[in-house]
Coordinates of C-alpha atoms in Angstrom, one line a residue:
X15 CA 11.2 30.5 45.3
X16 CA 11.4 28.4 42.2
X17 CA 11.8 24.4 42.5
X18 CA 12.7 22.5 40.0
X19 CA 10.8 19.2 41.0
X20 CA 7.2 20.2 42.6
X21 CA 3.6 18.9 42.8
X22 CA 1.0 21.7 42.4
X23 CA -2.0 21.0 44.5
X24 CA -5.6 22.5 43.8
X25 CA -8.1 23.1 46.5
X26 CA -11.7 22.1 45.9
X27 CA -12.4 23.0 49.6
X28 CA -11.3 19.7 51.3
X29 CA -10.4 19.8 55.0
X30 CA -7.7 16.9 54.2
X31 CA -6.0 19.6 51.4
X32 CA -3.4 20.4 53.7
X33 CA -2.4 17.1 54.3
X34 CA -1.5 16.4 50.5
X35 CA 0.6 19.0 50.3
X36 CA 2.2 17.8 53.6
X37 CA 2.8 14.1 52.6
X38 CA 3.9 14.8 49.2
X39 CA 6.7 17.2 51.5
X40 CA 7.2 14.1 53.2
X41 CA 8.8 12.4 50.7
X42 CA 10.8 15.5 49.9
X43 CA 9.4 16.7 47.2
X44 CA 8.1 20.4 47.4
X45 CA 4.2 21.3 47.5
X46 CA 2.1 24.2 47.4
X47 CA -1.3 24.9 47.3
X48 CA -3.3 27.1 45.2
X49 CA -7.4 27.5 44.8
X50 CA -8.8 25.5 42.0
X51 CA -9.5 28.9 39.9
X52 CA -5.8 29.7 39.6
X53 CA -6.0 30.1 35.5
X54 CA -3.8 27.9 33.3
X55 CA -1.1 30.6 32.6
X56 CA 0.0 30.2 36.5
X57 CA 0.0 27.0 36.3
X58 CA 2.3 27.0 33.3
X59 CA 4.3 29.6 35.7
X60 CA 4.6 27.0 38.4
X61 CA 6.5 24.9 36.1
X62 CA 4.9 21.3 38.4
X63 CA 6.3 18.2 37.5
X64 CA 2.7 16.9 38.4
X65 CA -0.9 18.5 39.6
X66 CA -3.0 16.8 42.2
X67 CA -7.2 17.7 42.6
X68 CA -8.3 17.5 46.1
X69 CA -11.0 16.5 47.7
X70 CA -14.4 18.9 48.6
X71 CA -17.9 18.3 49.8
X72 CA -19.4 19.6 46.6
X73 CA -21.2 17.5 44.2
X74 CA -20.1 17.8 40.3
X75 CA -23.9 18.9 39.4
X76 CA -24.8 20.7 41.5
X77 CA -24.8 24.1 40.8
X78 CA -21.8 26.6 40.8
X79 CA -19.9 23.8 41.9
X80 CA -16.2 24.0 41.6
X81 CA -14.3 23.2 38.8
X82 CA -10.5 23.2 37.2
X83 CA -10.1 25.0 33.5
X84 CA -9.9 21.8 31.3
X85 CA -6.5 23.1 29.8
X86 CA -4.9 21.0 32.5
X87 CA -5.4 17.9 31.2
X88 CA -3.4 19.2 27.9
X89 CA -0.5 20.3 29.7
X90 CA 1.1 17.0 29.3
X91 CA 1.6 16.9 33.0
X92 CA 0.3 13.8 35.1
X93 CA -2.6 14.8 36.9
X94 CA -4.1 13.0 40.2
X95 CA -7.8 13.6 41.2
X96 CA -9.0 12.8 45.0
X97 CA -12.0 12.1 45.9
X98 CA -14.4 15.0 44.3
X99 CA -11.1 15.5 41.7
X100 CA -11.5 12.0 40.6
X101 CA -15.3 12.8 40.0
X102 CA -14.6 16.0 38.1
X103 CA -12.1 14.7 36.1
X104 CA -14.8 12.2 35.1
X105 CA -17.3 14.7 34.8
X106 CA -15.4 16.8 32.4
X107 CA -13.8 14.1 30.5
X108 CA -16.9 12.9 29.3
X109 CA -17.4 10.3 32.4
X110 CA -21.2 9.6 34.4
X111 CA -21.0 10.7 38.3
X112 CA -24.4 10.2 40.0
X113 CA -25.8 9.8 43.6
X114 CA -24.3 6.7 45.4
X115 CA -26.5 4.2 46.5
X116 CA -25.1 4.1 49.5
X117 CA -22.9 7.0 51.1
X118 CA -19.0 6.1 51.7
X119 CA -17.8 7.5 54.9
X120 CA -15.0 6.2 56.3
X121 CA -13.3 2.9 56.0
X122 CA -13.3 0.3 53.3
X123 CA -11.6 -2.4 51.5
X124 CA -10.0 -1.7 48.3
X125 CA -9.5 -4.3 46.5
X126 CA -6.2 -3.7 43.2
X127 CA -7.2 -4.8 39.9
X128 CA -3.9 -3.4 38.3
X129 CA -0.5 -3.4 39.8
X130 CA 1.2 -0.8 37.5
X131 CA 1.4 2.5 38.3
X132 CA -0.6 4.2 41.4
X133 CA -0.3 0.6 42.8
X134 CA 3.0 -0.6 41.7
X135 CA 4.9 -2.7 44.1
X136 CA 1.7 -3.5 45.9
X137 CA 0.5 -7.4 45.7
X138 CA -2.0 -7.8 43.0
X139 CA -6.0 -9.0 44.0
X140 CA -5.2 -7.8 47.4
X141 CA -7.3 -6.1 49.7
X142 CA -6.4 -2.6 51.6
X143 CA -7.8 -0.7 53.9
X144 CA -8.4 2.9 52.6
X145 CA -10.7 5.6 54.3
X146 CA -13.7 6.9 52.1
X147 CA -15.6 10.6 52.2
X148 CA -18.2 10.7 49.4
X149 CA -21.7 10.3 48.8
X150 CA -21.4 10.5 44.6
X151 CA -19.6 7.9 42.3
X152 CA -18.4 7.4 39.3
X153 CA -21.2 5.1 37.1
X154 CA -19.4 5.0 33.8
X155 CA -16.0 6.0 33.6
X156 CA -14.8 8.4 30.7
X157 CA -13.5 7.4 27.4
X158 CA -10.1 5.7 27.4
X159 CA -10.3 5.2 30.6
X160 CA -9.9 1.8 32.8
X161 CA -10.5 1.2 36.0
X162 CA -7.6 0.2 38.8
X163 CA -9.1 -0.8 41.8
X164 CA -12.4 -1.5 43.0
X165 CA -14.3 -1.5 46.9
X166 CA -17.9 -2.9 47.8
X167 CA -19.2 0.8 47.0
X168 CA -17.3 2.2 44.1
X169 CA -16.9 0.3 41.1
X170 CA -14.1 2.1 40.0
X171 CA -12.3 3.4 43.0
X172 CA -9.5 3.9 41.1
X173 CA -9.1 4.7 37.4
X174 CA -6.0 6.1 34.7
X175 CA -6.0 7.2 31.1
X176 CA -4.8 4.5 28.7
X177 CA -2.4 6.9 26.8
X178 CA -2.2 10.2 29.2
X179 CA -1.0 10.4 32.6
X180 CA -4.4 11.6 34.3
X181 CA -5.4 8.9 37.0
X182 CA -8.0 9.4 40.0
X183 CA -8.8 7.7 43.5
X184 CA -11.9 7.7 45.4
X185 CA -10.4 7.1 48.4
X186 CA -8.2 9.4 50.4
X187 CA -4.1 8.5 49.9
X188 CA -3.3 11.8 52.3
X189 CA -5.0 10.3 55.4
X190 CA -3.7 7.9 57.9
X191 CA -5.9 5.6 57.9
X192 CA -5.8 4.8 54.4
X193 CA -2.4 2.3 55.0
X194 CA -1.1 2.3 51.4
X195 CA -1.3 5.8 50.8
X196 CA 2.0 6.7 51.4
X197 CA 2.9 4.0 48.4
X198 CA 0.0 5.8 46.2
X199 CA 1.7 9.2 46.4
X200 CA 5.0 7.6 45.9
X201 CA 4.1 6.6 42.9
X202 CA 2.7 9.3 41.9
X203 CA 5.4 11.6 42.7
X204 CA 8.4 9.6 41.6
X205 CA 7.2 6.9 39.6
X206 CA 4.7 8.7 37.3
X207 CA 5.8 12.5 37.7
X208 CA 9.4 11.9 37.6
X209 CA 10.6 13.9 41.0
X210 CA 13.5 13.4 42.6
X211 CA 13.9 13.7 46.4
X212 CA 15.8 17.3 46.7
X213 CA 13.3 19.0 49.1
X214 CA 15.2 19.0 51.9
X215 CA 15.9 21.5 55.0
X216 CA 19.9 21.9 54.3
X217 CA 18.9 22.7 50.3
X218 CA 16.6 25.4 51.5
X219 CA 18.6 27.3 53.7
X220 CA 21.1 27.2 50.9
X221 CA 18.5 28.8 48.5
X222 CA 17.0 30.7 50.8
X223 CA 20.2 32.5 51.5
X224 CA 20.9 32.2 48.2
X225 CA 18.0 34.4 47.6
X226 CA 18.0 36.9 50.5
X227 CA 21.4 38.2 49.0
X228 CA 20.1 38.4 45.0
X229 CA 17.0 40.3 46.1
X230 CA 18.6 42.8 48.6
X231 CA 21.2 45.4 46.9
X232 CA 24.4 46.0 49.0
X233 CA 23.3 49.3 50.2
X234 CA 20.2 48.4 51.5
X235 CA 19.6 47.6 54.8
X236 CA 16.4 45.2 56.5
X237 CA 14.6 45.2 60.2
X238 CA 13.8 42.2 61.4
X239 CA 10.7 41.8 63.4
X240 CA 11.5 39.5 66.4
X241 CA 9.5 37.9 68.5
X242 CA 12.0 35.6 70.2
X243 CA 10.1 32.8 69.0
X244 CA 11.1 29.9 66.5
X245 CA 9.6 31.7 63.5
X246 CA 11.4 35.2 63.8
X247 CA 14.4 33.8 65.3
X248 CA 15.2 31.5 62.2
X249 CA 14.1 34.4 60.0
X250 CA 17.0 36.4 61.4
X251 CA 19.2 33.9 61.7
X252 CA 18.9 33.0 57.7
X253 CA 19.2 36.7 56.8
X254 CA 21.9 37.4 58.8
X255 CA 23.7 34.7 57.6
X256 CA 22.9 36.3 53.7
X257 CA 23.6 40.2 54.3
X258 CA 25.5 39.8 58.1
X259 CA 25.5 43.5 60.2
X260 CA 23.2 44.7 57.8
X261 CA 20.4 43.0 59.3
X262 CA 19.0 45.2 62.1
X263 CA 16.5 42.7 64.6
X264 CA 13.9 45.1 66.4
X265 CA 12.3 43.7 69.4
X266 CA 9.2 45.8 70.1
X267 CA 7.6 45.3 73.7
X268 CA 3.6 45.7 72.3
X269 CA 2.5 45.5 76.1
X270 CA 0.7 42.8 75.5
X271 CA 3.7 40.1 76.2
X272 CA 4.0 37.1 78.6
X273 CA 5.7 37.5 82.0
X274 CA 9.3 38.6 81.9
X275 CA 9.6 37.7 78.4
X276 CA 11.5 41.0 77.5
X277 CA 14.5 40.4 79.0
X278 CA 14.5 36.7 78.4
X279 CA 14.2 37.5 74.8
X280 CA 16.9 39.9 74.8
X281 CA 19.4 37.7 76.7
X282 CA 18.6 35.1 73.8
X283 CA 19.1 36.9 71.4
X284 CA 22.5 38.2 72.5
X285 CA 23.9 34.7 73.0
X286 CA 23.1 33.6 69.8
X287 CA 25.3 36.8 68.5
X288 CA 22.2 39.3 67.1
X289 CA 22.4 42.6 68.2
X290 CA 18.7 43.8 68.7
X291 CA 17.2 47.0 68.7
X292 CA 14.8 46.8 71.6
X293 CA 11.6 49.5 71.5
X294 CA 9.1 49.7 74.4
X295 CA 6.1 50.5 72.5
X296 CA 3.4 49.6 75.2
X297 CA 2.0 52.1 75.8
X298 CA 1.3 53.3 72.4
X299 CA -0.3 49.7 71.8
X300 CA -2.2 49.5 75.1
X301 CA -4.1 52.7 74.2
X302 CA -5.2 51.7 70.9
X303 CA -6.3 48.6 72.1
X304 CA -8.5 50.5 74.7
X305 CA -12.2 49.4 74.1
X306 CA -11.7 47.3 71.7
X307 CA -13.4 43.6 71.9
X308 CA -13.6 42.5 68.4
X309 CA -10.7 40.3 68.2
X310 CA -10.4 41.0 64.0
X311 CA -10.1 44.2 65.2
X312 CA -7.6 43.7 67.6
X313 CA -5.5 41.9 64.9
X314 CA -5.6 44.8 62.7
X315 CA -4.8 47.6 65.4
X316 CA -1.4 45.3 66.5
X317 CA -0.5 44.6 62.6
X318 CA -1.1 48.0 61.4
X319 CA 1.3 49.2 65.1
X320 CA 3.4 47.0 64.5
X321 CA 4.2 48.3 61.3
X322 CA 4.4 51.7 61.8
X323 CA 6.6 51.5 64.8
X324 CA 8.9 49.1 62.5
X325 CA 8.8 52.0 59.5
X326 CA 9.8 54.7 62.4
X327 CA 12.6 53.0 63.3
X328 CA 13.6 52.1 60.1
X329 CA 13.7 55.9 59.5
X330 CA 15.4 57.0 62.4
X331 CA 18.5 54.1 61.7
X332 CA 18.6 55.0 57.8
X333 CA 19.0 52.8 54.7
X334 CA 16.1 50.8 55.6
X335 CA 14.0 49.4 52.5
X336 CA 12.7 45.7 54.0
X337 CA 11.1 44.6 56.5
X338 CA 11.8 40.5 57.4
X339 CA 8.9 38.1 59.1
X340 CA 8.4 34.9 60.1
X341 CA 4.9 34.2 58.3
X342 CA 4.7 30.7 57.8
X343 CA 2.6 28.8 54.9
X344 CA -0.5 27.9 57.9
X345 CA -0.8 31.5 58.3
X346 CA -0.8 32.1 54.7
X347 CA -3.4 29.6 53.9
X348 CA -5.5 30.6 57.4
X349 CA -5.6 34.7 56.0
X350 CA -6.1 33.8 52.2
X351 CA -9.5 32.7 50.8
X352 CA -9.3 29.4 48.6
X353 CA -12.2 29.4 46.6
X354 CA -11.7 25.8 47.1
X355 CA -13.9 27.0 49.0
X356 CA -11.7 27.2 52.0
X357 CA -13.2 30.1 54.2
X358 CA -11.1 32.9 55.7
X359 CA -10.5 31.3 59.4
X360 CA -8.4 34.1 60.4
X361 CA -6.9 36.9 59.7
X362 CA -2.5 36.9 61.0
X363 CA -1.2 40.2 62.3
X364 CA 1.5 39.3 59.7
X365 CA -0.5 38.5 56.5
X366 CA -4.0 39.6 56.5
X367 CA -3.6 42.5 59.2
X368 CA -0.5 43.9 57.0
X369 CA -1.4 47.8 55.7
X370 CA -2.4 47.9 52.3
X371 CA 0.2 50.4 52.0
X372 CA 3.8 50.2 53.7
X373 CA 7.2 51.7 52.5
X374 CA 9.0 48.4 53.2
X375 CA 9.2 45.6 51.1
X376 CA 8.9 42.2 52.8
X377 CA 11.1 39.2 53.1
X378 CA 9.4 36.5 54.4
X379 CA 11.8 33.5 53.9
X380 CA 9.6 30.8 56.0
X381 CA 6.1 31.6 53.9
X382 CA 6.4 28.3 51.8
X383 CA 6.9 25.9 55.3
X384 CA 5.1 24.3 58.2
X385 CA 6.0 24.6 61.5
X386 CA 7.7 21.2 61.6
X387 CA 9.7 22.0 59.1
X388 CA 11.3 25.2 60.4
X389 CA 12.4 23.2 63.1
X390 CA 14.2 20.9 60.7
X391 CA 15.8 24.4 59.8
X392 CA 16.4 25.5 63.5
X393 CA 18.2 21.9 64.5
X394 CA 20.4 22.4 60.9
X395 CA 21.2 26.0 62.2
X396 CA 22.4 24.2 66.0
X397 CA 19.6 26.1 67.7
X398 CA 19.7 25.0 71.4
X399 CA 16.3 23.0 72.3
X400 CA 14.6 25.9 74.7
X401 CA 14.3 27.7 70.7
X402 CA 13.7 24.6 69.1
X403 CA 10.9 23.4 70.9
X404 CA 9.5 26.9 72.4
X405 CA 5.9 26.4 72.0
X406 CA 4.1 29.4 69.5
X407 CA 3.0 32.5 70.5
X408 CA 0.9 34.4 68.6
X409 CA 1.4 38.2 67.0
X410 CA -1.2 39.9 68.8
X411 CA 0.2 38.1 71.9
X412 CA -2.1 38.4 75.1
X413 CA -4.6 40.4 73.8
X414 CA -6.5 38.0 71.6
X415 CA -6.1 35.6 74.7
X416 CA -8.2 37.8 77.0
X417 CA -11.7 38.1 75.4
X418 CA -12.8 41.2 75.3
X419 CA -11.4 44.7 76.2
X420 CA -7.5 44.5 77.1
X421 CA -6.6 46.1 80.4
X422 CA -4.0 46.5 82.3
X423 CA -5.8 44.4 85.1
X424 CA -6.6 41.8 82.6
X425 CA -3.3 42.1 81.7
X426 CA -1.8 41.4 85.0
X427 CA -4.3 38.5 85.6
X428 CA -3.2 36.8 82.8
X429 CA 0.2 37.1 82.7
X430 CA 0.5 35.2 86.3
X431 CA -2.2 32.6 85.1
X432 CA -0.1 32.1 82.2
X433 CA 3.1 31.7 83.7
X434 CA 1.7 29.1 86.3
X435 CA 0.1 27.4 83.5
X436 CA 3.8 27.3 81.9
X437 CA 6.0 26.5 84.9
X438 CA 3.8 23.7 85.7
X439 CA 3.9 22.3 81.9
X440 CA 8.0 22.5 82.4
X441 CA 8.2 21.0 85.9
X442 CA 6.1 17.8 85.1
X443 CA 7.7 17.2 81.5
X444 CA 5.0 17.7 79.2
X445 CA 5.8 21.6 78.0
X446 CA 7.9 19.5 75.1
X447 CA 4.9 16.7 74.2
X448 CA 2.5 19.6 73.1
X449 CA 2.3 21.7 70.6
X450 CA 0.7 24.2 72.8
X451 CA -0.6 25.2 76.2
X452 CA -1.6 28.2 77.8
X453 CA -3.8 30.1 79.6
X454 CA -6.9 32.6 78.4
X455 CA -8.8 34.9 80.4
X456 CA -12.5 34.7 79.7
X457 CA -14.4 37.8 80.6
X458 CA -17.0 36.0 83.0
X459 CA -17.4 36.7 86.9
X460 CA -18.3 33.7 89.0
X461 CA -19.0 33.1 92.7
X462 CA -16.5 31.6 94.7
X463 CA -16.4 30.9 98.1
X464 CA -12.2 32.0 99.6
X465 CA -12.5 31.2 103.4
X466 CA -15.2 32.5 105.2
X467 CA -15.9 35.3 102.0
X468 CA -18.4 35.3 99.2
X469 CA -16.5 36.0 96.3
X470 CA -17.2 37.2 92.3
X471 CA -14.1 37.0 89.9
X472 CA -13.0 35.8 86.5
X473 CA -12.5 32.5 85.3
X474 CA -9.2 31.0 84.0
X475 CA -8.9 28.7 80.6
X476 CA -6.1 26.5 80.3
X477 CA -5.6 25.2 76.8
X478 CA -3.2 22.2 75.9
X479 CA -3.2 20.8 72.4
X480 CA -1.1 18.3 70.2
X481 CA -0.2 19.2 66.4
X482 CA 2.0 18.6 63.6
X483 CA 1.3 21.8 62.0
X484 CA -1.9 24.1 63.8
X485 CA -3.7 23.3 61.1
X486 CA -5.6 20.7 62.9
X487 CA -5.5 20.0 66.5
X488 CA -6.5 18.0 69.6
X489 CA -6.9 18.2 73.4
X490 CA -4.4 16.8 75.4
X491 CA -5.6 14.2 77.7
X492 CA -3.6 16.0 80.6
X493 CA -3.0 13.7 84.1
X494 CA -5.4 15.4 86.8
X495 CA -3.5 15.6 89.2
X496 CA -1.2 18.2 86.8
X497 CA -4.5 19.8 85.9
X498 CA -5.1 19.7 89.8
X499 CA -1.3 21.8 90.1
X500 CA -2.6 23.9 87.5
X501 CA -6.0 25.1 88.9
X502 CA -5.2 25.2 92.9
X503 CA -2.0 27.3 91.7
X504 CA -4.1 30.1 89.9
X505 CA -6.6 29.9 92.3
X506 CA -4.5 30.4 95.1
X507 CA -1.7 32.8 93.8
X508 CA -3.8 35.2 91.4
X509 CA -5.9 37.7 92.6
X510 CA -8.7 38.3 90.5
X511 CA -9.5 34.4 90.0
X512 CA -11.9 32.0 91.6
X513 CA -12.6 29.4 88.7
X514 CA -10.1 27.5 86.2
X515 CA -12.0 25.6 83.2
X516 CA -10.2 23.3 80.8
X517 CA -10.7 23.7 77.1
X518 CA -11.6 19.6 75.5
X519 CA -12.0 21.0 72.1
X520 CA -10.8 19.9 69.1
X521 CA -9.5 22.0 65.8
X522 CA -11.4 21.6 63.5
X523 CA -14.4 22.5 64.7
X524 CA -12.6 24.8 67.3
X525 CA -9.7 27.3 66.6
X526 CA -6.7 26.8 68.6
X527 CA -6.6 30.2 70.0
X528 CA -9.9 31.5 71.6
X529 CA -10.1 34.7 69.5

């Protein structure tokens, strides 16, 4: 999708990159990231109204260290350097970055020198607190270049071009903690780049329609892979509302689903007036899953299934040539190496796990949004709050929740673990002030003690995070005596289960999921 007004964002391999893009969205204006090597003719492609450098724990000597083509600087469009892309921009344009004397980690004062600009509307010779991640610094600033702010540490903790629109920060505007960095971006974005506030939810389910019916000829028809959840259901929801009846939603029961969620996807479904094709395609799944423990591995068996059951039925209903999903821009990021250098955390069922070749053609009208945004979409679309609000599931469902080999006992274990875990979340009002929370099966025996009897079965996992977006996440300080609810209920009403744990790890350095 083309945008008229955007900010293009780099990666350098910052863990805060995400968060640029996010807040510049914030102040609806689109953003999309793209690794720092993308070459200039892209660029030119992406038509931004404005280019922002992130952040990255490299140092601008050292070697192989990442860098932008210098073409940028000639495009004539305002660039903004973070962090490391305030030190590389002073590295290339002739500028002195060394070793700090002291490391900057965390926060500091900033102090404004110049109230034009980055710090427009700010007071002038006023202090701010900003947060700080760097150990380098700028020791003489390139020519025709001032400086605009100034901490304890860094000299020139801000700095701009006297005639072209490139300016850099030290500190980090993206973060919370940094309390004028909201106003920073601002002013970047509208005051210096020109953008105007169009990136809203109603506009893009106008172009997104808009889209689905320029790209899909009238004789074609498209499958829809529904889950039930958020993602797929607003993905069915927009195309049907661009091509109506000739939308076909397939519901495909991989074996691998929650308790009862079949039929309560299928009632769904129906009362929001989509007429599903249903497929029970366990069994077919459950056997190529059988011995299989690497969880990549069980990512690419469910895509690759998933898939081919989707292309069969496409066959057998005629006139198929797409295939619709809900990927979202987190999974796109997550199953696409940023030589930023952002690692490969994952590969999605939906992105990464996809066949390198498949006879359908894919619309995937959610893969520039966060999560928090496609509920924007689902409240515009009148979406009742049990859709809104559902928490995620992922593609390759409950088999990348039980470590290990996926059996039908597993299977069974789970599924009632999981629905306690659920029910309980629901009863005591906190299912909707998470992002997530379920249950995982790890595949360790303990000894128990039931009655009078020695026993030796598995142990339970109960997960609960907060998010705005999965792609960073915390535990949730749960009330014990739910956690109590939670443990004595597994304990006591699933056979197979002696031991319930509870997961206080934080994303990063954890994933959400266990596998």
């Amino acid at each position: 999708m083309v945008h008229e007004d955007s900010i293009l964002v780099l990666d350098f391999g910052s863990q805060t990159t995400q968060l640029i893009a996010r807040r510049v969205r914030e102040l609806r204006v689109y953003s999309e990231i793209k690794p720092c090597t993308v070459p200039p003719e892209e660029i030119r492609s992406f038509r931004p109204r404005g280019i922002i450098l992130s952040g990255g724990p490299a140092s601008v000597y050292d070697p192989g260290a990442p860098t932008v083509s210098p073409e940028i600087f000639e495009l004539e469009v305002p660039v903004l350097g973070i962090c490391y892309g305030m030190q590389l921009i002073a590295h290339l344009l002739g500028g002195r970055v060394e070793r700090s004397p002291r490391r900057e980690y965390g926060p500091a004062e900033l102090r404004i020198l110049s109230t034009e600009d980055l710090f427009a509307g700010l007071e002038p010779s006023r202090t701010f607190r900003v947060w700080m991640s760097h150990g380098d610094r700028i020791e003489v600033l390139p020519p025709g270049f001032v400086t605009l702010a100034e901490s304890e540490n860094s000299p020139y903790a801000a700095m701009r071009h006297r005639e072209k629109p490139l300016f850099g920060v030290q500190f980090h505007p993206e973060v919370a903690h940094t309390e004028i960095g909201r106003e920073v971006l601002a002013n970047f974005v509208f005051r210096i780049c020109g953008c105007q506030p169009t990136w809203t939810m109603e506009s893009f389910i106008e172009s997104a329609v808009r889209e689905i019916r320029e790209m899909v000829p009238p004789e074609d028809r498209v499958v829809c892979a529904l889950s039930g959840g958020i993602d797929s259901t607003v993905t069915a929801l927009l195309v049907h509302r661009a091509i109506g009846d000739r939308l076909i939603p397939i519901f495909v029961n991989n074996g691998v689903l929650r308790k009862n969620e079949p039929e309560e996807v299928l009632e769904l479904m129906s009362s929001l007036g989509l007429r599903v094709h249903y497929v029970d395609a366990s069994e077919r799944f459950l056997e190529r899953l059988r011995g299989v423990t690497d969880p990549e591995e069980k990512r690419r068996i469910i895509g690759h299934t998933f898939i081919e059951v989707f292309e069969e039925e496409a066959r057998r209903i005629g006139g198929v040539r797409w295939l619709a999903q809900g990927t979202l821009y987190p999974d796109v990021i997550e199953s696409v190496s940023f030589r930023g250098p952002s690692a490969t955390i994952k590969t999605h069922h939906n992105v990464g796990g996809l066949p390198e070749r498949m006879n359908l053609k894919l619309i995937e009208p959610l893969r520039e949004l966060f999560k928090d945004e496609v509920r924007e979409i689902a409240r515009e679309l009148g979406l009742p709050k049990k859709v809104v609000w559902r928490q995620p599931f992922p593609g390759p469902g409950l088999a990348i929740r039980i470590l290990g080999e996926v059996t039908e006992e597993r299977l069974r274990i789970l599924r009632e673990a999981d629905a306690i875990v659920t029910e309980e979340m629901l009863e005591s009002g906190w299912y909707y002030r998470v992002w997530q929370s379920f249950a995982v099966l790890v595949p360790v025996k303990t000894v128990g003690v039931m009655g009078d009897y020695r026993t030796y079965e598995y142990v339970i996992a109960v997960r609960c995070v907060e998010s705005q977006d999965a792609m960073t996440a915390d535990w949730v300080r749960l009330p014990y005596d739910l956690l109590a609810r939670i443990s004595n209920r597994i304990i006591n009403e699933v056979k197979g289960v002696n031991r319930v744990v509870y997961d206080i790890s934080s994303k990063p350095p954890a994933t959400i999921e266990w596998e």
